[in-house]
Tab-separated table of C-alpha atoms in Angstrom:
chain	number	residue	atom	x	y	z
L	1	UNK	CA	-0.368	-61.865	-0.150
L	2	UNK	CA	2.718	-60.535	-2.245
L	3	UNK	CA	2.048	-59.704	-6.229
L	4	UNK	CA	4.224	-61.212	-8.489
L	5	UNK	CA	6.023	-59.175	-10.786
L	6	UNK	CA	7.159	-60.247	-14.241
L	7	UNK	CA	8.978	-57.000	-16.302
L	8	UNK	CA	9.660	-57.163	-19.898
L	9	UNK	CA	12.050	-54.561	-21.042
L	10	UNK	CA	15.560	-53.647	-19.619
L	11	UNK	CA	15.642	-49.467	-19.898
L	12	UNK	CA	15.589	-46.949	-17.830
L	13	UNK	CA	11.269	-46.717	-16.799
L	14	UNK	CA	12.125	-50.388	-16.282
L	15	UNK	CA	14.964	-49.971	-13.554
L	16	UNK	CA	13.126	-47.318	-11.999
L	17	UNK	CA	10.279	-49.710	-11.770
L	18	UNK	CA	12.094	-52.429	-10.327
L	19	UNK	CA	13.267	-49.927	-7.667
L	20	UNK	CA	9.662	-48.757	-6.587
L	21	UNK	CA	8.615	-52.501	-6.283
L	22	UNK	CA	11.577	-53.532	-4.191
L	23	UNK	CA	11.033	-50.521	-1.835
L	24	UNK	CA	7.342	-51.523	-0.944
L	25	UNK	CA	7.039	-54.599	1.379
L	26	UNK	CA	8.336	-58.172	0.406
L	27	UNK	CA	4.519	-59.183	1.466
L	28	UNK	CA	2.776	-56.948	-1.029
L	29	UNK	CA	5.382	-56.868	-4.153
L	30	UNK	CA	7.768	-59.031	-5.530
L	31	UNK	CA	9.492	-58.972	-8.520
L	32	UNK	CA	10.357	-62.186	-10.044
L	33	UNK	CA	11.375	-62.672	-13.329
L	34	UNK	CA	12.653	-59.860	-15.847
L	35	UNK	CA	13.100	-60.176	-20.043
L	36	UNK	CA	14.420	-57.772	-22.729
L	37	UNK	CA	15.707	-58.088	-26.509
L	38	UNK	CA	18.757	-58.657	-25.897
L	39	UNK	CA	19.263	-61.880	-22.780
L	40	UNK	CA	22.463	-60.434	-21.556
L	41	UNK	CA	20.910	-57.142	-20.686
L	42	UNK	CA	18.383	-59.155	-18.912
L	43	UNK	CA	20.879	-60.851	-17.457
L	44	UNK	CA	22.836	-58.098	-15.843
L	45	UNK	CA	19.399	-56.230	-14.594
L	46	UNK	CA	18.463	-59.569	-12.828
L	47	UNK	CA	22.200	-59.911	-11.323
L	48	UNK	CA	22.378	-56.112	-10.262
L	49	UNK	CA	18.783	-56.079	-8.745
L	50	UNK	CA	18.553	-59.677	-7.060
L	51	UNK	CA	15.964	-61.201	-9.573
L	52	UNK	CA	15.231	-64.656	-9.547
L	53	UNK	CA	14.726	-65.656	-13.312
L	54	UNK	CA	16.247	-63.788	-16.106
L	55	UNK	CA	13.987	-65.574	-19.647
L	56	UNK	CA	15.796	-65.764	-22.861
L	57	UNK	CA	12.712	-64.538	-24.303
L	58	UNK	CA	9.059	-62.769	-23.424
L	59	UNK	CA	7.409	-65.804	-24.779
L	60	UNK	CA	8.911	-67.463	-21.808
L	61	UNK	CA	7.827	-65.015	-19.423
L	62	UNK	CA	4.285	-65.054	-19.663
L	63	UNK	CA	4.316	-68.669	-19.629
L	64	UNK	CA	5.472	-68.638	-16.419
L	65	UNK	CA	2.533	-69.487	-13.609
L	66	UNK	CA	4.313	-68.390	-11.039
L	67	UNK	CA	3.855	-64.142	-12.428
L	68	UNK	CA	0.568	-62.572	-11.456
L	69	UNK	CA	1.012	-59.505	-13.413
L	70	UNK	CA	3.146	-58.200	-16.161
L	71	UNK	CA	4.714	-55.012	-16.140
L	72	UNK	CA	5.851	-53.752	-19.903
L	73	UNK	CA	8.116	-51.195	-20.545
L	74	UNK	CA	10.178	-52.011	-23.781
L	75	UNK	CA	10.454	-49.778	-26.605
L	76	UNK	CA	7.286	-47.685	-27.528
L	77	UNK	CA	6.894	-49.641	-30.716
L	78	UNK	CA	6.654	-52.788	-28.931
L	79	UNK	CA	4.539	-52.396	-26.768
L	80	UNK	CA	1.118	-53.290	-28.665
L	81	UNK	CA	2.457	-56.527	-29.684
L	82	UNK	CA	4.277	-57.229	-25.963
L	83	UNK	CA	0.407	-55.812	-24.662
L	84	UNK	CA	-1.104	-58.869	-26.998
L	85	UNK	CA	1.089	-61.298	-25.646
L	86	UNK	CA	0.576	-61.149	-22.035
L	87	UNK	CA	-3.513	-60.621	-22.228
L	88	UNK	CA	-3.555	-63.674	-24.363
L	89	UNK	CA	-1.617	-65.827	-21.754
L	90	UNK	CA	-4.289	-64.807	-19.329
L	91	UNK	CA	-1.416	-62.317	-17.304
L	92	UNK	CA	-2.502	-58.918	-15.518
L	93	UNK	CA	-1.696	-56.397	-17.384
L	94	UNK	CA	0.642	-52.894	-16.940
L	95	UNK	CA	1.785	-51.091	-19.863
L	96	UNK	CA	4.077	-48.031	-20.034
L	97	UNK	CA	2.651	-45.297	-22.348
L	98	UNK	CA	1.402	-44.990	-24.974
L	99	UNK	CA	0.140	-48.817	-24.843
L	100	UNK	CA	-0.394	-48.117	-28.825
L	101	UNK	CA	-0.255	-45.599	-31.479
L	102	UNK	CA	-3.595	-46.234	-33.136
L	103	UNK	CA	-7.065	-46.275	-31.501
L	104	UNK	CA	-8.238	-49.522	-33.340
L	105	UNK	CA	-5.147	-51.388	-31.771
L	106	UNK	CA	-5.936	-49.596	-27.983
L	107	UNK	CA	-9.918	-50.751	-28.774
L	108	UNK	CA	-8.232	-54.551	-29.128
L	109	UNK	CA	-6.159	-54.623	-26.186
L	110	UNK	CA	-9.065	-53.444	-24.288
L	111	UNK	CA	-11.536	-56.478	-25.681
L	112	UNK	CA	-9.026	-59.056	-24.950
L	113	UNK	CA	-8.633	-57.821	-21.525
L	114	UNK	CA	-12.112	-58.607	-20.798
L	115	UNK	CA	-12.271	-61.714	-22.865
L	116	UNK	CA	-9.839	-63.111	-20.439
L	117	UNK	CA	-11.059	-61.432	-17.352
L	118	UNK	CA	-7.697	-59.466	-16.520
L	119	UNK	CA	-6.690	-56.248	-14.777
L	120	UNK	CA	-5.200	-53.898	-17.815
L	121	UNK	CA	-4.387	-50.356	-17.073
L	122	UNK	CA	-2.154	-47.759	-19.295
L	123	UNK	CA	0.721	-46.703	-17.255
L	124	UNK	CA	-0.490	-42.768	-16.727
L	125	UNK	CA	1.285	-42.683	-13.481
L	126	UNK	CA	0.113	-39.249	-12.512
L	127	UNK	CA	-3.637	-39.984	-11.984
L	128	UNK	CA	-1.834	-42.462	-8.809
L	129	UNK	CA	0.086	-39.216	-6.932
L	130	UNK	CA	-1.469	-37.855	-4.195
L	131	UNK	CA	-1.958	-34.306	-5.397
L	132	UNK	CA	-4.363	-35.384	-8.111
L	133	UNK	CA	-6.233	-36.678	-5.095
L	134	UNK	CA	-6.212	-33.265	-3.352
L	135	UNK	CA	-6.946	-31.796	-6.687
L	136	UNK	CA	-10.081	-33.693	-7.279
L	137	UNK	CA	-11.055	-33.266	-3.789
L	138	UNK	CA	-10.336	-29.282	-4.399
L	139	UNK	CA	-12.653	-29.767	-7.700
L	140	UNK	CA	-15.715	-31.423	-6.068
L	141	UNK	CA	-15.718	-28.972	-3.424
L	142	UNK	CA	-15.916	-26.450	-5.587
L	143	UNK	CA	-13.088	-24.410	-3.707
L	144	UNK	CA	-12.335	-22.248	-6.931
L	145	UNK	CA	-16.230	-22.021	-7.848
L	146	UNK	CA	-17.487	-22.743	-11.346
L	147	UNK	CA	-14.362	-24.094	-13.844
L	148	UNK	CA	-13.635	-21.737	-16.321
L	149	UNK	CA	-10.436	-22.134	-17.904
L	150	UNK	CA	-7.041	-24.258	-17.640
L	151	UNK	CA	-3.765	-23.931	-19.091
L	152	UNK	CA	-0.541	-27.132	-19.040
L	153	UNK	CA	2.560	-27.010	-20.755
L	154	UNK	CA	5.198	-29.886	-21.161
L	155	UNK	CA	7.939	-28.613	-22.892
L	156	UNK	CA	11.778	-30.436	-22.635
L	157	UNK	CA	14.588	-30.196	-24.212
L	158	UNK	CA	14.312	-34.219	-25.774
L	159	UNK	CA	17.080	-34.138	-27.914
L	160	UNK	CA	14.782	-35.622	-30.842
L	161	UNK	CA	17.649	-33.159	-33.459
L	162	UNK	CA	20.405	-35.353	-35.436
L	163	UNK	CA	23.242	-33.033	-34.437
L	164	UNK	CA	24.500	-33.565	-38.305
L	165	UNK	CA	21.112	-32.234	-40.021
L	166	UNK	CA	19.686	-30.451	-37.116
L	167	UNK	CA	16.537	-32.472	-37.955
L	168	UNK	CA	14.192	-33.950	-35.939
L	169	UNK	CA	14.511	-37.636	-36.534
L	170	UNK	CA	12.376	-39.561	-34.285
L	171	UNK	CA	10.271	-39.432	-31.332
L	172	UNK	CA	7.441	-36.814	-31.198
L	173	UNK	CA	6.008	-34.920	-27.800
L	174	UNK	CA	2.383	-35.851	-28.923
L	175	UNK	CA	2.865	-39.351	-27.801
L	176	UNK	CA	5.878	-39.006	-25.465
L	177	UNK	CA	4.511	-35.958	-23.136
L	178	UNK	CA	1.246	-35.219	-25.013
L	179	UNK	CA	-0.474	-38.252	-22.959
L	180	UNK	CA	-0.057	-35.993	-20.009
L	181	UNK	CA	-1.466	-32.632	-20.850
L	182	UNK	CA	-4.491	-34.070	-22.832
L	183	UNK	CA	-5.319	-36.319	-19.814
L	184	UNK	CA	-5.328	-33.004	-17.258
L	185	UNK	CA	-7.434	-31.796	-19.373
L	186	UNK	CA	-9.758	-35.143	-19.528
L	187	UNK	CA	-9.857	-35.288	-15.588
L	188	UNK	CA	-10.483	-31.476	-14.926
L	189	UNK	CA	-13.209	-31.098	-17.625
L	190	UNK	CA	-14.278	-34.191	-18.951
L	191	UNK	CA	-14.097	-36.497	-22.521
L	192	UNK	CA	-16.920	-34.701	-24.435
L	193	UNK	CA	-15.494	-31.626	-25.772
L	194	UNK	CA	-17.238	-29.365	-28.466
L	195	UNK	CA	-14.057	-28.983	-30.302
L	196	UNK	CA	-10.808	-29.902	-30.064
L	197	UNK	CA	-7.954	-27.765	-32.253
L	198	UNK	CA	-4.228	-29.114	-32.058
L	199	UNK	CA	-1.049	-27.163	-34.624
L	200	UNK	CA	2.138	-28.890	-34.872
L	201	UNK	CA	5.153	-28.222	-36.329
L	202	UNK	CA	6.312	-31.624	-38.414
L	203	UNK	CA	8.967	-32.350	-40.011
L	204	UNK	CA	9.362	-34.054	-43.576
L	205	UNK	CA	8.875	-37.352	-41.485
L	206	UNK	CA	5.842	-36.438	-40.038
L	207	UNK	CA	7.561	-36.122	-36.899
L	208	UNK	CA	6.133	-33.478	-34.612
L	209	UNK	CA	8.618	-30.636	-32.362
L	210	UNK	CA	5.508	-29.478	-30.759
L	211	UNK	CA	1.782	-29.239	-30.318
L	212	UNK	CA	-0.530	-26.515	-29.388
L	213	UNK	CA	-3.971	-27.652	-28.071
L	214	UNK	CA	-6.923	-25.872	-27.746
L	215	UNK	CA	-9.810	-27.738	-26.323
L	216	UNK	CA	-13.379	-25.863	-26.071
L	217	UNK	CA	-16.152	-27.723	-24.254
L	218	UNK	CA	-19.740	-26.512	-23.195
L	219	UNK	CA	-20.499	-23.683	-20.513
L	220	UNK	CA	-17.306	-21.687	-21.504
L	221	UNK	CA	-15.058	-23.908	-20.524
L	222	UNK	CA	-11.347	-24.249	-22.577
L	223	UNK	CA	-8.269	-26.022	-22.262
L	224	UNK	CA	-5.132	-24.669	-23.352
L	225	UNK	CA	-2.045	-26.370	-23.296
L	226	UNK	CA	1.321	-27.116	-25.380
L	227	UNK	CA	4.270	-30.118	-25.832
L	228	UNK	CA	7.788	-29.162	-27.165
L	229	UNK	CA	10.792	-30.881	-27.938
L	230	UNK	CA	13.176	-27.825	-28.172
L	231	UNK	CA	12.390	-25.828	-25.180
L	232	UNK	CA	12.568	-25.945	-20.859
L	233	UNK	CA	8.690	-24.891	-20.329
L	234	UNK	CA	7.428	-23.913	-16.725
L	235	UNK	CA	5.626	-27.108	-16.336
L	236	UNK	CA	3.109	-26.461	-14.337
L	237	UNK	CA	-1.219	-26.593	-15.160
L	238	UNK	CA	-3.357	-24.023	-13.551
L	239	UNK	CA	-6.915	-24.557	-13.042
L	240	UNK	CA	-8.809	-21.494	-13.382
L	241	UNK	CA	-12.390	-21.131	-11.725
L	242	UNK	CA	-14.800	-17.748	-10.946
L	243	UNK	CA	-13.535	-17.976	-7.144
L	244	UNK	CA	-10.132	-18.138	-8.126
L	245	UNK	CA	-7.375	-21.257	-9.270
L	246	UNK	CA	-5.554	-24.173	-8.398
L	247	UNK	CA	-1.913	-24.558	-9.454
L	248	UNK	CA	0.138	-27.608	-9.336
L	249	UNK	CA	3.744	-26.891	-9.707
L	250	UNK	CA	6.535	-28.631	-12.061
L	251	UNK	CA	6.730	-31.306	-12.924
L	252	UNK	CA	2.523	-31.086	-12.879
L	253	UNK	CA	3.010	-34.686	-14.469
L	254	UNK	CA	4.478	-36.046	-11.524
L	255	UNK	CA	3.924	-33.438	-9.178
L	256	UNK	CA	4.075	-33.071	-5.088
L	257	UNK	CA	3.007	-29.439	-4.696
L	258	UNK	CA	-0.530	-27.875	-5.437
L	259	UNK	CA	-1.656	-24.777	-3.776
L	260	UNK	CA	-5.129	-22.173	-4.102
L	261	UNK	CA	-4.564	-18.496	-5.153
L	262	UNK	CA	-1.179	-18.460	-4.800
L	263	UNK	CA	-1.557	-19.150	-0.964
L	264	UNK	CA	-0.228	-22.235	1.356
L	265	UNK	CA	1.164	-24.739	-0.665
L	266	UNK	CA	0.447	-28.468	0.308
L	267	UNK	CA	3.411	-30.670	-0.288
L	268	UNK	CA	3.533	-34.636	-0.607
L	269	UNK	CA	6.548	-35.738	-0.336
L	270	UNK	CA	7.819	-38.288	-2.294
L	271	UNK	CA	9.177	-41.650	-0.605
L	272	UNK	CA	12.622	-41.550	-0.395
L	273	UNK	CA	14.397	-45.106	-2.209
L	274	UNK	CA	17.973	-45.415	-2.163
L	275	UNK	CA	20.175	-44.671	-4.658
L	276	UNK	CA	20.366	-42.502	-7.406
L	277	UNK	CA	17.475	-41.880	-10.318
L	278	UNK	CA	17.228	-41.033	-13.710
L	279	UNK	CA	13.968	-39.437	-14.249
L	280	UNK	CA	12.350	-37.355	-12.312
L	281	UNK	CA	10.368	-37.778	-9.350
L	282	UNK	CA	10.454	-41.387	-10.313
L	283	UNK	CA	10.231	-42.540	-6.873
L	284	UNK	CA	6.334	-41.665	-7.235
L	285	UNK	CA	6.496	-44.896	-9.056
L	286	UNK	CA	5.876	-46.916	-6.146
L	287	UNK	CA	2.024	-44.844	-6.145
L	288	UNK	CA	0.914	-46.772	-9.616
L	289	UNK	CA	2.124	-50.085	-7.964
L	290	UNK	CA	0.362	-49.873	-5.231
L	291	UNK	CA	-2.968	-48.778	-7.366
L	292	UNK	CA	-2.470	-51.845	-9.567
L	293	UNK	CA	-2.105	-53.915	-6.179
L	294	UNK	CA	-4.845	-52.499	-4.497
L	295	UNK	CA	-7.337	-53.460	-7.415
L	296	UNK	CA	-6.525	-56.960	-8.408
L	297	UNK	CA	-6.435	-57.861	-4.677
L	298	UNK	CA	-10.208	-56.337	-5.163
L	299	UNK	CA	-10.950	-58.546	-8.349
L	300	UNK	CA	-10.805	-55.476	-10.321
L	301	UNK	CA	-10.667	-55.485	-14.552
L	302	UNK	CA	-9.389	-51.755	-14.392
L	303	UNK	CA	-8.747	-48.669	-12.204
L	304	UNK	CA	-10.888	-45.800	-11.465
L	305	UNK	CA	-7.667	-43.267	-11.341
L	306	UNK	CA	-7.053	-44.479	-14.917
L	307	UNK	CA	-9.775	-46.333	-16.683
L	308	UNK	CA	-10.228	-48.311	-19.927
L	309	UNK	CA	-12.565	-45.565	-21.133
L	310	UNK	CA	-10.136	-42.699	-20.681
L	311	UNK	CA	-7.403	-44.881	-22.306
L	312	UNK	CA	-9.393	-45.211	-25.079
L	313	UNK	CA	-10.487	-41.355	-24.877
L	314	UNK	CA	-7.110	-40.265	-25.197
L	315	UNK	CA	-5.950	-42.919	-27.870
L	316	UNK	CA	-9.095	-41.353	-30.021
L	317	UNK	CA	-7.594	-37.679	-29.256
L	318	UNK	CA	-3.808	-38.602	-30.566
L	319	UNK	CA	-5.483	-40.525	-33.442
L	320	UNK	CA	-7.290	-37.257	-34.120
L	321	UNK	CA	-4.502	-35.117	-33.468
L	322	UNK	CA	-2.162	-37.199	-35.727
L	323	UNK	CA	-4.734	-37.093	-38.827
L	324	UNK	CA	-5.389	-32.993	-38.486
L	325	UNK	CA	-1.716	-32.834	-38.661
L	326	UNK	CA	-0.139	-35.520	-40.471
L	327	UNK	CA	1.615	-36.706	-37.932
L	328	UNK	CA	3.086	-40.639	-38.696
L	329	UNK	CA	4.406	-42.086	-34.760
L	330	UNK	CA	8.512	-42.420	-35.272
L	331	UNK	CA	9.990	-45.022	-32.706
């Protein structure tokens, strides 16, 4: 039985998207109806990709009975209100992160998900590739004995600077890459932390370059990690245990190389879709769609890569991170 797609938002994510669906079988995943701002983008994105419907308007979208689930990728600032329309037309649900910028509105989207007894997962696409598998799998067999220590960095060149002011105008890495290191750090050692410490530098907008986090939890364990804005990082996390470590290698966020102590590495490669792409290892895409397949053909609310409860865990973290530093979301 094919799922059937509905995708609000015309950008980039959203072509990318619409390229992982159409490479998966016709019988599993079908995309059928796309919406944006502006119609004539949607327009051209239906034309160029062979979409049935192109809707003048979201509200039009949902309505339609013939969409199972609803894939949102808009703008970053629309995406709590775009999130509130589909769960109340009774559509699945998959958002792009961050689904919101504030705890209390994550919390909401959440309830209304299980009011109306629809699948809802946050778009953290890495928990779906296959060397987070392998990594857990390293984890539970405690391979590197007793977890001591890990270290993930996500730093980018963004371009967040107004080349007039050399200011940083909008954006932020908290909420654009910081979803990423602060869940690694979630899976590897859990949501209860002792203490969490996170030092940004802001701007006078309360715009943040980049974040240093330093998470200590029981038994010795710590997490150490960064975001920036301004620099090309290594990008990799490194799991550090008493036997030894695990290391996935950039881009650890969408990664298809993981090796122990610096020996064999294990590559997954990633399907191979025509045509060229504009972020990377985007083709991994096609992993998250299949996750969100495989659980509402199972009746499922929500995933186990990439639950409610650790959306919710690492909306509570930015909120946190945002008040220690003043931090106001800029999108």
């Amino acid at each position: 039985m094919a799922l059937n797609w509905g995708i609000i938002g015309t950008g980039n994510i959203c072509v990318e998207f619409i390229k992982a669906l159409q490479y998966l079988p016709d019988k599993e995943h079908q995309v059928k109806a796309v919406a944006g701002i502006e119609k004539e983008q949607a327009g051209n994105l239906a034309l160029k990709y062979g979409i049935p419907i192109a809707y003048e308007s979201c509200e039009d979208l949902v309505k339609d009975e013939s969409i199972d689930v609803i894939y949102v990728g808009s703008l970053s600032a629309e995406h709590y209100s775009m999130c509130k329309l589909v769960l109340t037309n009774k559509k699945h649900l998959l958002c792009e992160k961050p689904s919101c910028f504030k705890f209390r509105e994550t919390e909401e989207l959440i309830r209304m998900a299980k009011q109306y007894a629809v699948f809802y997962m946050e778009a953290v696409w890495s928990r779906c590739f296959p060397v987070y598998d392998e990594l857990l799998r390293l984890l539970s067999s405690n391979s590197i004995g007793k977890l001591i220590y890990l270290k993930a960095d996500f730093g980018v060149p963004i371009g967040y600077l107004d080349p007039l002011t050399g200011k940083i105008t909008a954006g932020g890495t908290l909420f654009d890459l910081g979803v990423y290191t602060l869940q690694f750090a979630m899976l590897v050692f859990g949501k209860k932390p002792c203490s969490m410490v996170a030092t940004a530098h802001v701007n006078e907008n309360g715009v943040d370059e980049s974040i240093n986090y330093i998470i200590k939890y029981d038994d010795g364990k710590t997490a150490n990690m960064c975001t920036h804005s301004r620099i090309q990082m290594e990008n990799s996390a490194v799991v550090y245990g008493s036997d030894g470590h695990i290391k996935i290698k950039d881009p650890f966020w969408a990664p298809t190389v993981i090796s122990v102590n610096d020996g064999e590495e294990k590559i997954f490669p990633l399907p191979t879709i025509p045509g060229e792409t504009c972020m990377t290892h985007s083709e991994g895409l096609v992993y998250e769609a299949m996750e969100v397949r495989d659980c509402i053909m199972k009746g499922l609310l929500e995933s186990s890569k990439m639950t409610h409860d650790d959306t919710l865990t690492i909306a509570e973290w930015q909120d946190k991170i945002c008040k220690m530093n003043k931090i106001k979301p800029c999108y």
